[in-house]
Amino acid sequence: MTPPRPPARTSVLREFLDSEAAGGVLLMGAAALALFIANSPLSKDYIDLLHAHVGGLSVLHWINDGLMAVFFLFVGLEIKREFLDGQLSTWANRALPGIAAAGGVAVPALIYVAINAGSPETLRGWAIPTATDIAFALGVLSLLGSRVPTSLKVFLATLAIVDDVVAVLVIAVFYTAEINLAALAGAGVTTLLLVALNRLKILRLAPYVVLGVALWWLVLLSGVHATVAGVVLAMTIPLRRIKGAPDDMTSPLHRLEHGLSPWVAFLVVPVFGFANAGVSFAGMTPAIALEPITLGVAVALFVGKQVGVFGAAALAIKLRLANVPVAASWAQLYGVSLLCGIGFTMSLFIGLLAFPNPALQDEVKVGVLLGSLVSALCGAALLSVAKREPPKTRALDA
């Protein structure tokens, strides 16, 4: 008699949904605290702290290039994990979130470009509203409890991962500064060494971490944004697979991913939010909401995301290219599409790369805050009243 096959191991993303959501709630708190401090008598101390230099870089630089490299490492590990053994491992599972993500990237970018068509300087921000903040969005979903089926949480998380893939490519291609060829060559050699470790089936994490730190430093010197090093390192971490069974839970990728997850959720992302969400409204007038960058980002996040995600998803379902998530109604799918307009972390990050000018960065921050806040409130309001009625269309296995 054939022994029973071991139960399939769920993705770390599924296992960590509750903690990820808790991290999203913490991110909201960190952003709110930053806004409060930036508009209080502590504002000068807040700015001085962020611009204090440690080890040759400012604190803000260490956060945006150092801590965020850890965030991108975690994102890269999750992307690799999902493609090899998770929600993106089959075409059937990739279809709906993949098509929806494509719509959610294209439509906001087009809306931003349309609003900023007359200004070549501000057009650089076209990619700002294309990303979805997985921690923030899942944090909002967590507040709704069992009103939202798990399949929609997985759909949102998977869509956000696809968004992250696009964001990484956009950062590498469109927001790279002047290239230092010697440092870039050194980064290439270091990457080849990491690949060699993988091919030689070296399963100890220490050599990968040591070379990963060297890779980060060389990429930082090269002019390519240093966070790309995190994704490159993630792609070389081994995911050991066992024939006829789920992958080995003791493989380096699993160990590193599980080790990083609480640090990313409860330290890296909230610290980034605290460091970058602090906008002082002193001297600002309501007219800032009508500035091309602010308006472009806010409208693209709120309108563009919901139209792009829900429109592409509905079209895919109607054409039978994909199926509706299990136990989810059309209203709930639309509610989650609204939540995709929460672009906080990655949108702020791309905005900082697109516009070195602090005044323009403030416009980005106001636009991201407005678009994300309205998306969160409208999405949560709809999902809180939407009935949990499965559509007639055959459901997608969550």
mmCIF file with all atom_site columns, N, CA, C and O in Angstrom, residues 171-187:
data_model
loop_
_atom_site.group_PDB
_atom_site.id
_atom_site.type_symbol
_atom_site.label_atom_id
_atom_site.label_alt_id
_atom_site.label_comp_id
_atom_site.label_asym_id
_atom_site.label_entity_id
_atom_site.label_seq_id
_atom_site.pdbx_PDB_ins_code
_atom_site.Cartn_x
_atom_site.Cartn_y
_atom_site.Cartn_z
_atom_site.occupancy
_atom_site.B_iso_or_equiv
_atom_site.pdbx_formal_charge
_atom_site.auth_seq_id
_atom_site.auth_comp_id
_atom_site.auth_asym_id
_atom_site.auth_atom_id
_atom_site.pdbx_PDB_model_num
ATOM 1  N N  . ILE A 1 171 ? 12.754 49.929 -10.663 1.00 0.00 ? 171 ILE A N  1
ATOM 2  C CA . ILE A 1 171 ? 13.832 50.605 -9.940  1.00 0.00 ? 171 ILE A CA 1
ATOM 3  C C  . ILE A 1 171 ? 15.174 50.354 -10.616 1.00 0.00 ? 171 ILE A C  1
ATOM 4  O O  . ILE A 1 171 ? 15.985 51.270 -10.804 1.00 0.00 ? 171 ILE A O  1
ATOM 5  N N  . ALA A 1 172 ? 15.412 49.091 -11.006 1.00 0.00 ? 172 ALA A N  1
ATOM 6  C CA . ALA A 1 172 ? 16.694 48.737 -11.621 1.00 0.00 ? 172 ALA A CA 1
ATOM 7  C C  . ALA A 1 172 ? 16.886 49.413 -12.975 1.00 0.00 ? 172 ALA A C  1
ATOM 8  O O  . ALA A 1 172 ? 17.990 49.847 -13.317 1.00 0.00 ? 172 ALA A O  1
ATOM 9  N N  . VAL A 1 173 ? 15.801 49.526 -13.759 1.00 0.00 ? 173 VAL A N  1
ATOM 10 C CA . VAL A 1 173 ? 15.915 50.025 -15.133 1.00 0.00 ? 173 VAL A CA 1
ATOM 11 C C  . VAL A 1 173 ? 15.775 51.545 -15.221 1.00 0.00 ? 173 VAL A C  1
ATOM 12 O O  . VAL A 1 173 ? 16.541 52.208 -15.931 1.00 0.00 ? 173 VAL A O  1
ATOM 13 N N  . PHE A 1 174 ? 14.799 52.113 -14.489 1.00 0.00 ? 174 PHE A N  1
ATOM 14 C CA . PHE A 1 174 ? 14.457 53.520 -14.691 1.00 0.00 ? 174 PHE A CA 1
ATOM 15 C C  . PHE A 1 174 ? 15.008 54.470 -13.631 1.00 0.00 ? 174 PHE A C  1
ATOM 16 O O  . PHE A 1 174 ? 15.024 55.685 -13.851 1.00 0.00 ? 174 PHE A O  1
ATOM 17 N N  . TYR A 1 175 ? 15.415 53.969 -12.487 1.00 0.00 ? 175 TYR A N  1
ATOM 18 C CA . TYR A 1 175 ? 15.858 54.863 -11.418 1.00 0.00 ? 175 TYR A CA 1
ATOM 19 C C  . TYR A 1 175 ? 17.288 54.547 -10.986 1.00 0.00 ? 175 TYR A C  1
ATOM 20 O O  . TYR A 1 175 ? 17.616 54.564 -9.807  1.00 0.00 ? 175 TYR A O  1
ATOM 21 N N  . THR A 1 176 ? 18.115 54.257 -11.954 1.00 0.00 ? 176 THR A N  1
ATOM 22 C CA . THR A 1 176 ? 19.523 53.994 -11.699 1.00 0.00 ? 176 THR A CA 1
ATOM 23 C C  . THR A 1 176 ? 20.332 55.251 -11.999 1.00 0.00 ? 176 THR A C  1
ATOM 24 O O  . THR A 1 176 ? 20.145 55.873 -13.053 1.00 0.00 ? 176 THR A O  1
ATOM 25 N N  . ALA A 1 177 ? 21.221 55.600 -11.079 1.00 0.00 ? 177 ALA A N  1
ATOM 26 C CA . ALA A 1 177 ? 22.042 56.803 -11.252 1.00 0.00 ? 177 ALA A CA 1
ATOM 27 C C  . ALA A 1 177 ? 23.214 56.489 -12.191 1.00 0.00 ? 177 ALA A C  1
ATOM 28 O O  . ALA A 1 177 ? 23.271 55.449 -12.828 1.00 0.00 ? 177 ALA A O  1
ATOM 29 N N  . GLU A 1 178 ? 24.177 57.402 -12.256 1.00 0.00 ? 178 GLU A N  1
ATOM 30 C CA . GLU A 1 178 ? 25.366 57.202 -13.096 1.00 0.00 ? 178 GLU A CA 1
ATOM 31 C C  . GLU A 1 178 ? 26.114 55.942 -12.647 1.00 0.00 ? 178 GLU A C  1
ATOM 32 O O  . GLU A 1 178 ? 26.315 55.718 -11.451 1.00 0.00 ? 178 GLU A O  1
ATOM 33 N N  . ILE A 1 179 ? 26.515 55.130 -13.603 1.00 0.00 ? 179 ILE A N  1
ATOM 34 C CA . ILE A 1 179 ? 27.074 53.817 -13.294 1.00 0.00 ? 179 ILE A CA 1
ATOM 35 C C  . ILE A 1 179 ? 28.579 53.882 -13.041 1.00 0.00 ? 179 ILE A C  1
ATOM 36 O O  . ILE A 1 179 ? 29.323 54.487 -13.814 1.00 0.00 ? 179 ILE A O  1
ATOM 37 N N  . ASN A 1 180 ? 29.024 53.256 -11.945 1.00 0.00 ? 180 ASN A N  1
ATOM 38 C CA . ASN A 1 180 ? 30.441 53.022 -11.667 1.00 0.00 ? 180 ASN A CA 1
ATOM 39 C C  . ASN A 1 180 ? 30.757 51.611 -12.172 1.00 0.00 ? 180 ASN A C  1
ATOM 40 O O  . ASN A 1 180 ? 30.380 50.623 -11.542 1.00 0.00 ? 180 ASN A O  1
ATOM 41 N N  . LEU A 1 181 ? 31.396 51.520 -13.327 1.00 0.00 ? 181 LEU A N  1
ATOM 42 C CA . LEU A 1 181 ? 31.580 50.224 -13.982 1.00 0.00 ? 181 LEU A CA 1
ATOM 43 C C  . LEU A 1 181 ? 32.446 49.273 -13.159 1.00 0.00 ? 181 LEU A C  1
ATOM 44 O O  . LEU A 1 181 ? 32.202 48.062 -13.147 1.00 0.00 ? 181 LEU A O  1
ATOM 45 N N  . ALA A 1 182 ? 33.454 49.796 -12.464 1.00 0.00 ? 182 ALA A N  1
ATOM 46 C CA . ALA A 1 182 ? 34.318 48.930 -11.658 1.00 0.00 ? 182 ALA A CA 1
ATOM 47 C C  . ALA A 1 182 ? 33.524 48.283 -10.528 1.00 0.00 ? 182 ALA A C  1
ATOM 48 O O  . ALA A 1 182 ? 33.623 47.072 -10.285 1.00 0.00 ? 182 ALA A O  1
ATOM 49 N N  . ALA A 1 183 ? 32.723 49.090 -9.824  1.00 0.00 ? 183 ALA A N  1
ATOM 50 C CA . ALA A 1 183 ? 31.908 48.540 -8.740  1.00 0.00 ? 183 ALA A CA 1
ATOM 51 C C  . ALA A 1 183 ? 30.850 47.579 -9.285  1.00 0.00 ? 183 ALA A C  1
ATOM 52 O O  . ALA A 1 183 ? 30.568 46.533 -8.680  1.00 0.00 ? 183 ALA A O  1
ATOM 53 N N  . LEU A 1 184 ? 30.278 47.917 -10.446 1.00 0.00 ? 184 LEU A N  1
ATOM 54 C CA . LEU A 1 184 ? 29.274 47.039 -11.047 1.00 0.00 ? 184 LEU A CA 1
ATOM 55 C C  . LEU A 1 184 ? 29.901 45.708 -11.445 1.00 0.00 ? 184 LEU A C  1
ATOM 56 O O  . LEU A 1 184 ? 29.285 44.643 -11.275 1.00 0.00 ? 184 LEU A O  1
ATOM 57 N N  . ALA A 1 185 ? 31.136 45.746 -11.960 1.00 0.00 ? 185 ALA A N  1
ATOM 58 C CA . ALA A 1 185 ? 31.830 44.511 -12.309 1.00 0.00 ? 185 ALA A CA 1
ATOM 59 C C  . ALA A 1 185 ? 32.091 43.675 -11.051 1.00 0.00 ? 185 ALA A C  1
ATOM 60 O O  . ALA A 1 185 ? 31.938 42.446 -11.057 1.00 0.00 ? 185 ALA A O  1
ATOM 61 N N  . GLY A 1 186 ? 32.480 44.346 -9.960  1.00 0.00 ? 186 GLY A N  1
ATOM 62 C CA . GLY A 1 186 ? 32.684 43.634 -8.702  1.00 0.00 ? 186 GLY A CA 1
ATOM 63 C C  . GLY A 1 186 ? 31.409 42.986 -8.212  1.00 0.00 ? 186 GLY A C  1
ATOM 64 O O  . GLY A 1 186 ? 31.414 41.856 -7.709  1.00 0.00 ? 186 GLY A O  1
ATOM 65 N N  . ALA A 1 187 ? 30.280 43.706 -8.373  1.00 0.00 ? 187 ALA A N  1
ATOM 66 C CA . ALA A 1 187 ? 28.987 43.132 -7.994  1.00 0.00 ? 187 ALA A CA 1
ATOM 67 C C  . ALA A 1 187 ? 28.660 41.924 -8.854  1.00 0.00 ? 187 ALA A C  1
ATOM 68 O O  . ALA A 1 187 ? 28.105 40.932 -8.373  1.00 0.00 ? 187 ALA A O  1
#
